[in-house]
Coordinates of C-alpha atoms in Angstrom, one line a residue:
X1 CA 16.5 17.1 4.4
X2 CA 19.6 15.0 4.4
X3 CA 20.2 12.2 2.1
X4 CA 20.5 9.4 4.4
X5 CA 21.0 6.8 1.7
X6 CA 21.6 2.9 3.3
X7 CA 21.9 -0.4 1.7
X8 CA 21.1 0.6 -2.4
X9 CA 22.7 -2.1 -3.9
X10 CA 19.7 -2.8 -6.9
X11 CA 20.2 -2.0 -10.5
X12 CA 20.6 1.6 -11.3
X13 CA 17.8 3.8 -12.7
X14 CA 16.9 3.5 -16.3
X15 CA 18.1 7.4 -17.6
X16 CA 15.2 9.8 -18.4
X17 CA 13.8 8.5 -21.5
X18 CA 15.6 5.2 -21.1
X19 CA 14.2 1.6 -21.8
X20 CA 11.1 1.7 -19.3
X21 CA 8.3 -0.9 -20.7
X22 CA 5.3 1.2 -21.8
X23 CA 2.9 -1.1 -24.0
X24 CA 1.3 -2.7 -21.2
X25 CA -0.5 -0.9 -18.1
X26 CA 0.6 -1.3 -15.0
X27 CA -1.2 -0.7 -11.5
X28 CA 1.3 1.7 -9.9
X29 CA 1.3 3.6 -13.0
X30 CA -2.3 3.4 -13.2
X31 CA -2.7 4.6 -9.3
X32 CA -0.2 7.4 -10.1
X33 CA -2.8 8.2 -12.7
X34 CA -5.9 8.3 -10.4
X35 CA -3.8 10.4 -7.8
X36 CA -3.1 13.1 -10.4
X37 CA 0.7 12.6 -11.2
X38 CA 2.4 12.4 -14.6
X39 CA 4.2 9.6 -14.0
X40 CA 2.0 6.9 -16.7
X41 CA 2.1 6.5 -20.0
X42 CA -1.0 6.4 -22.5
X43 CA -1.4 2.7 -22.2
X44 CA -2.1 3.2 -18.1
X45 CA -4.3 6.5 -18.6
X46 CA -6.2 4.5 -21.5
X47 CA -6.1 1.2 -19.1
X48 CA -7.5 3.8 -15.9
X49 CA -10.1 5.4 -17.9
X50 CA -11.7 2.1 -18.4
X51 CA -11.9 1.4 -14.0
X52 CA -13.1 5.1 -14.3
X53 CA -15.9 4.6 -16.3
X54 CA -16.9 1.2 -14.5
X55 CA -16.1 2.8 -10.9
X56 CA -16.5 6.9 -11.2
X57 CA -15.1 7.4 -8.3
X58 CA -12.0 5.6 -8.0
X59 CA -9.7 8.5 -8.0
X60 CA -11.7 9.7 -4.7
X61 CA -10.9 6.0 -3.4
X62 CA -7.1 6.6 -3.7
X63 CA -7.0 9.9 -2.4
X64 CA -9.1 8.1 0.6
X65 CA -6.1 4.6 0.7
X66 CA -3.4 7.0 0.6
X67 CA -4.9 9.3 3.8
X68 CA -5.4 6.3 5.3
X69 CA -1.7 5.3 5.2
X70 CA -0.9 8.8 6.4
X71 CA -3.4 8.3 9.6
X72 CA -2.0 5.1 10.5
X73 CA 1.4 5.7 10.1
X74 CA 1.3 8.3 11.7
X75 CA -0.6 6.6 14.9
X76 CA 2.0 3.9 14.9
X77 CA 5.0 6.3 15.0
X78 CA 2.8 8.3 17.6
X79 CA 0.7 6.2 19.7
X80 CA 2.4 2.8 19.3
X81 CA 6.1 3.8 19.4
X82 CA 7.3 2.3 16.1
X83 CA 10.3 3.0 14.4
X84 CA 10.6 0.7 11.6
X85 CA 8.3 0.4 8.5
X86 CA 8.4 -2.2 5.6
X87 CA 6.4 -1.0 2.8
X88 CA 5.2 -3.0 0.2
X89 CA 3.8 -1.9 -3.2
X90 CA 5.2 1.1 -2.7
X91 CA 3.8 2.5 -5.6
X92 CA 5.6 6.1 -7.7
X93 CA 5.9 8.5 -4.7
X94 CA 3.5 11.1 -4.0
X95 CA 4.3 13.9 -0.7
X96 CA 4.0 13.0 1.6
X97 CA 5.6 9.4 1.3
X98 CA 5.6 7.1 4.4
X99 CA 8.8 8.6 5.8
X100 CA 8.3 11.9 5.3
X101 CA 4.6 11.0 7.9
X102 CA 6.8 8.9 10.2
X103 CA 10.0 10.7 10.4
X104 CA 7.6 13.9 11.1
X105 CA 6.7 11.9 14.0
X106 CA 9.9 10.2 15.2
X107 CA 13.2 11.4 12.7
X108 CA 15.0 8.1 13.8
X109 CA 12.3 6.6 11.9
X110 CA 13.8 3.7 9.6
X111 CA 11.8 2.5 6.4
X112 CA 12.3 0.2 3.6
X113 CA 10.2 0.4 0.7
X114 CA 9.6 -2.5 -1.9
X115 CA 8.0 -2.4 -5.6
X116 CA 9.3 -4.0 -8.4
X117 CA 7.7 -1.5 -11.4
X118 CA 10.9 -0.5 -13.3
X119 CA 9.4 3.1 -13.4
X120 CA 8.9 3.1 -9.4
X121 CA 13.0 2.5 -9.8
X122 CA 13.6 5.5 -11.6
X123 CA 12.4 7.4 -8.6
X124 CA 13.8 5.6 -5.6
X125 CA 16.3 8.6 -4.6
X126 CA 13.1 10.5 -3.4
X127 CA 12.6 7.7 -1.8
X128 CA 15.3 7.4 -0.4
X129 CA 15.8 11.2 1.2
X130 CA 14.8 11.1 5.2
X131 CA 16.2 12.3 8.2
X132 CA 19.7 12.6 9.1
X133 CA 18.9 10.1 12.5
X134 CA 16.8 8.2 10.4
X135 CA 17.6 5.8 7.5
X136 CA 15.2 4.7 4.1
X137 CA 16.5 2.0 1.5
X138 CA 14.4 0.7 -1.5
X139 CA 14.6 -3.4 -3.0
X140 CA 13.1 -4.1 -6.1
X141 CA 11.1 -7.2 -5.5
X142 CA 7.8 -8.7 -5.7
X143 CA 5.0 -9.2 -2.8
X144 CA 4.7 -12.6 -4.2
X145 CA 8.2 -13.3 -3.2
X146 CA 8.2 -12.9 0.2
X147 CA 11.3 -15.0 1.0
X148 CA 13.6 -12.6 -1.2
X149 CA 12.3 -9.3 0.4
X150 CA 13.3 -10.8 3.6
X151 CA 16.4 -12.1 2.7
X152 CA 17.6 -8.8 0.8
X153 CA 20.5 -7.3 2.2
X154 CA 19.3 -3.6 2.3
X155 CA 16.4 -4.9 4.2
X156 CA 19.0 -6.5 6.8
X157 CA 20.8 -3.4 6.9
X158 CA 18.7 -1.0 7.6
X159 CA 15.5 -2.8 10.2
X160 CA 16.1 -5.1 13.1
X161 CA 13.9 -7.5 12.7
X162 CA 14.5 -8.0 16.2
X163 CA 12.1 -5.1 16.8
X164 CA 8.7 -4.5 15.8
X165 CA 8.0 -3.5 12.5
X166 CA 5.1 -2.2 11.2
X167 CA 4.5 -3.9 7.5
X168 CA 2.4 -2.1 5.3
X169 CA 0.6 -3.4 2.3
X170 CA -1.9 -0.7 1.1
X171 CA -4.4 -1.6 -1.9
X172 CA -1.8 -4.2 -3.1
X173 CA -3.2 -8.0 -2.0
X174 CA -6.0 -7.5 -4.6
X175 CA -3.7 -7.8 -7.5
X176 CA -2.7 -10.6 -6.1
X177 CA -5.7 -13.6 -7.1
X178 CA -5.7 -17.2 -5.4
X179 CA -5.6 -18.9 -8.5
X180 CA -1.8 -17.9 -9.0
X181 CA -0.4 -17.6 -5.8
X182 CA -1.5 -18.1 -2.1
X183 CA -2.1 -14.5 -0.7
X184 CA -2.7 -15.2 2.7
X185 CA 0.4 -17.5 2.9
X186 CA 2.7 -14.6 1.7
X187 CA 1.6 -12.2 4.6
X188 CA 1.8 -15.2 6.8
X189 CA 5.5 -15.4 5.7
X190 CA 6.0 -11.9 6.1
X191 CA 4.6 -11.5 9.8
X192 CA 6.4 -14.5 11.1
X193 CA 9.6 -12.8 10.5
X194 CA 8.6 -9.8 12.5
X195 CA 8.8 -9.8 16.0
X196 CA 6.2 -9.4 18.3
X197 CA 4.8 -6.3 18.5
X198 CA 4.9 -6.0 14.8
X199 CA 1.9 -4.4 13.2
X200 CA -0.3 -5.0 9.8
X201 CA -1.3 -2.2 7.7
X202 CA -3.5 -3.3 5.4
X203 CA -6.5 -1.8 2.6
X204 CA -7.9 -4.5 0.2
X205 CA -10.7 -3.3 -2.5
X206 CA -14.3 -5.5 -1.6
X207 CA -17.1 -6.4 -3.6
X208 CA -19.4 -5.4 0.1
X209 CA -20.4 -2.0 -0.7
X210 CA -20.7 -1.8 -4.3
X211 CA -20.6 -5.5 -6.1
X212 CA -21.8 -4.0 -9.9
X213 CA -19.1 -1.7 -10.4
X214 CA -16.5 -3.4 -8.1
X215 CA -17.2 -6.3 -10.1
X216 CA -16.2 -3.6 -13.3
X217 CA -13.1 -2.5 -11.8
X218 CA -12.1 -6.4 -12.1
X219 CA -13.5 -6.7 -15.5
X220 CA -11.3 -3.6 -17.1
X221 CA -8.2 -4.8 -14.8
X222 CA -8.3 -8.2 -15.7
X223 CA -9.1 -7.1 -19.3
X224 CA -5.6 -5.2 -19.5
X225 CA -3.8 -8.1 -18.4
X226 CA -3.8 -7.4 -14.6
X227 CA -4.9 -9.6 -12.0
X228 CA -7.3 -8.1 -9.5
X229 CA -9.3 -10.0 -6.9
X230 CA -11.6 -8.3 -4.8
X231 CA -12.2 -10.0 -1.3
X232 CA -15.3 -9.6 1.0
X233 CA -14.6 -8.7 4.5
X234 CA -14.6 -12.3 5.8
X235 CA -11.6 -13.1 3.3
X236 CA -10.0 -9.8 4.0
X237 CA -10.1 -10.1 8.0
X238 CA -8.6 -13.5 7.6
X239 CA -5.6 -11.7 6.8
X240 CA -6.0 -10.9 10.5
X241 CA -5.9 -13.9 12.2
X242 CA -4.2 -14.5 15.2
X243 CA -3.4 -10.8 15.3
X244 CA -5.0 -8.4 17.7
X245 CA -7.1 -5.7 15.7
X246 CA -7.0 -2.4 16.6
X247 CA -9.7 -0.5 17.1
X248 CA -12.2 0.8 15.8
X249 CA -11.3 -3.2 13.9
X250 CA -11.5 -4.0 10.6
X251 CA -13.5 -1.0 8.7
X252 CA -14.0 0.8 5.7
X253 CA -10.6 2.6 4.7
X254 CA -12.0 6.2 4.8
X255 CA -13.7 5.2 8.7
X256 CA -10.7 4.4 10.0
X257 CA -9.5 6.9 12.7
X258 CA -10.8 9.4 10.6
X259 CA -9.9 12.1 13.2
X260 CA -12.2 14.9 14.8
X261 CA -15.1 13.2 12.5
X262 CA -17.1 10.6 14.1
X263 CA -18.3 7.1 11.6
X264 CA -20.9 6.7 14.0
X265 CA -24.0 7.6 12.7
X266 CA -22.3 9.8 10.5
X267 CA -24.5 9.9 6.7
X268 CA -21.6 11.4 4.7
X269 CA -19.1 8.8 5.8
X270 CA -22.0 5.9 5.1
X271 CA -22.1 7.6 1.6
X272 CA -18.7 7.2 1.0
X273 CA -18.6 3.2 1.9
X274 CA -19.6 2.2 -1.8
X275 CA -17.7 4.9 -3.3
X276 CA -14.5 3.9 -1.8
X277 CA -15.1 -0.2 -1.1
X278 CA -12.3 -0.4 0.6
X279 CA -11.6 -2.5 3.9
X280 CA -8.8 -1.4 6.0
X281 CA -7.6 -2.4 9.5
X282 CA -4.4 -2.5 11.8
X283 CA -3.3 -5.7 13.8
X284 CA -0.5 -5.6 16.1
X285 CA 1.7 -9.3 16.4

């Protein structure tokens, strides 16, 4: 594919071996971890051992976040007609990233991604590679600055926010707790940018399914210096409000859409609710 590079005006990339913090864990590192990559150092593998022993399963519960990114992307580009994504959290990139799913759908597909982990950085040119008709750019920012991601300039150059936008914020709000910043105000400020017919993409870990070992994850987060807030589905769907939900509505990450395989009645996808405890769900503006 083309490099169809627009709007990179951040820092450059630390060189290989160069001056990226490794001490302290980090969540994308850590989630690059639990999807199998090599991109963590021994302080995020010791850090994502410790979920793993309070929450077995949490590898199987990114696998299951990231499918469910792929799905709705995918059903936006397809079913809704969108053609411009804002992802936050962005996380070290793992094939097939958000463009690669939407481009596959629509190559004039346009998508800026946001993370502000140096090492995420270090990989924004595969980012950064889409379509020739299509355009991807990458800010280094932080969800809990809302008001800079919007006012970056590769953001401005690359979506109209004239036009929908579909804003996706997959298993990030978590790490975000209400006693240090005001969660539901920074989607707020996100979403009234948008235009109407914007959408919300959105997974959030829960304490529903599985409160005892949810309630470890936070323990062995919030022990390595992370914050991590799990939310119940009442706090998560107030992310929702005034947005009209999607069917089949605000549901567990791995039920949503989940293709030829129905959640009704279904025992293995009931099984998987406490092994994943994850909401997810799609509003449109």
């Amino acid at each position: 594919m083309a490099d169809n590079t627009i709007g990179y005006d951040g820092p450059q990339a630390p060189a290989e071996g160069g001056p990226v913090e490794a001490k302290k864990a980090h969540s994308a590192r850590m989630y690059d971890y639990y999807l199998g990559g090599k991109d963590n150092f021994h302080c995020d593998r010791a850090a994502a051992e410790q979920v793993e022993k309070a929450f077995p399963t949490i590898k199987l519960c990114a696998r299951v976040n990231r499918a469910f990114m792929r799905r709705a992307t995918r059903y936006l580009a397809a079913e809704q007609g969108v053609r411009q994504f804002l992802d936050i959290g962005t996380g070290i990139p793992t094939q097939p990233n958000l463009h690669q799913v939407a481009q596959e759908v629509t190559p004039d597909a346009r998508v800026v991604y946001v993370d502000y982990d140096p090492l995420v950085l270090t990989h924004a040119r595969a980012l950064m590679v889409g379509t020739p008709q299509g355009a991807t750019a990458y800010i280094q920012s932080d969800v809990t600055q809302p008001a800079a991601i919007l006012a970056a300039p590769e953001l401005g150059r690359v979506l109209d926010l004239n036009e929908p936008v579909a804003l996706s914020l997959i298993a990030l709000l978590h790490f975000v707790q209400d006693d240090e910043h005001d969660a539901y105000g920074i989607v707020r400020t996100l979403l009234d940018a948008l235009a109407p017919g914007s959408f919300l993409v959105m997974t959030h870990l829960s304490p529903d399914f599985n409160p005892v070992q949810v309630a470890g994850i936070v323990e062995a987060y919030r022990g390595n210096g992370l914050s991590l807030q799990a939310r119940t589905h009442d706090e998560f769907t107030r992310f929702f409000e005034e947005l009209d939900v999607i069917d089949p509505g605000i549901t567990g990450s791995h039920r949503w859409r989940p293709g030829l395989q129905s959640a009704d009645g279904d025992e293995s996808l009931r099984e998987m609710d406490a092994k994943v405890s994850f909401w997810a769900g799609v509003g449109r503006k």
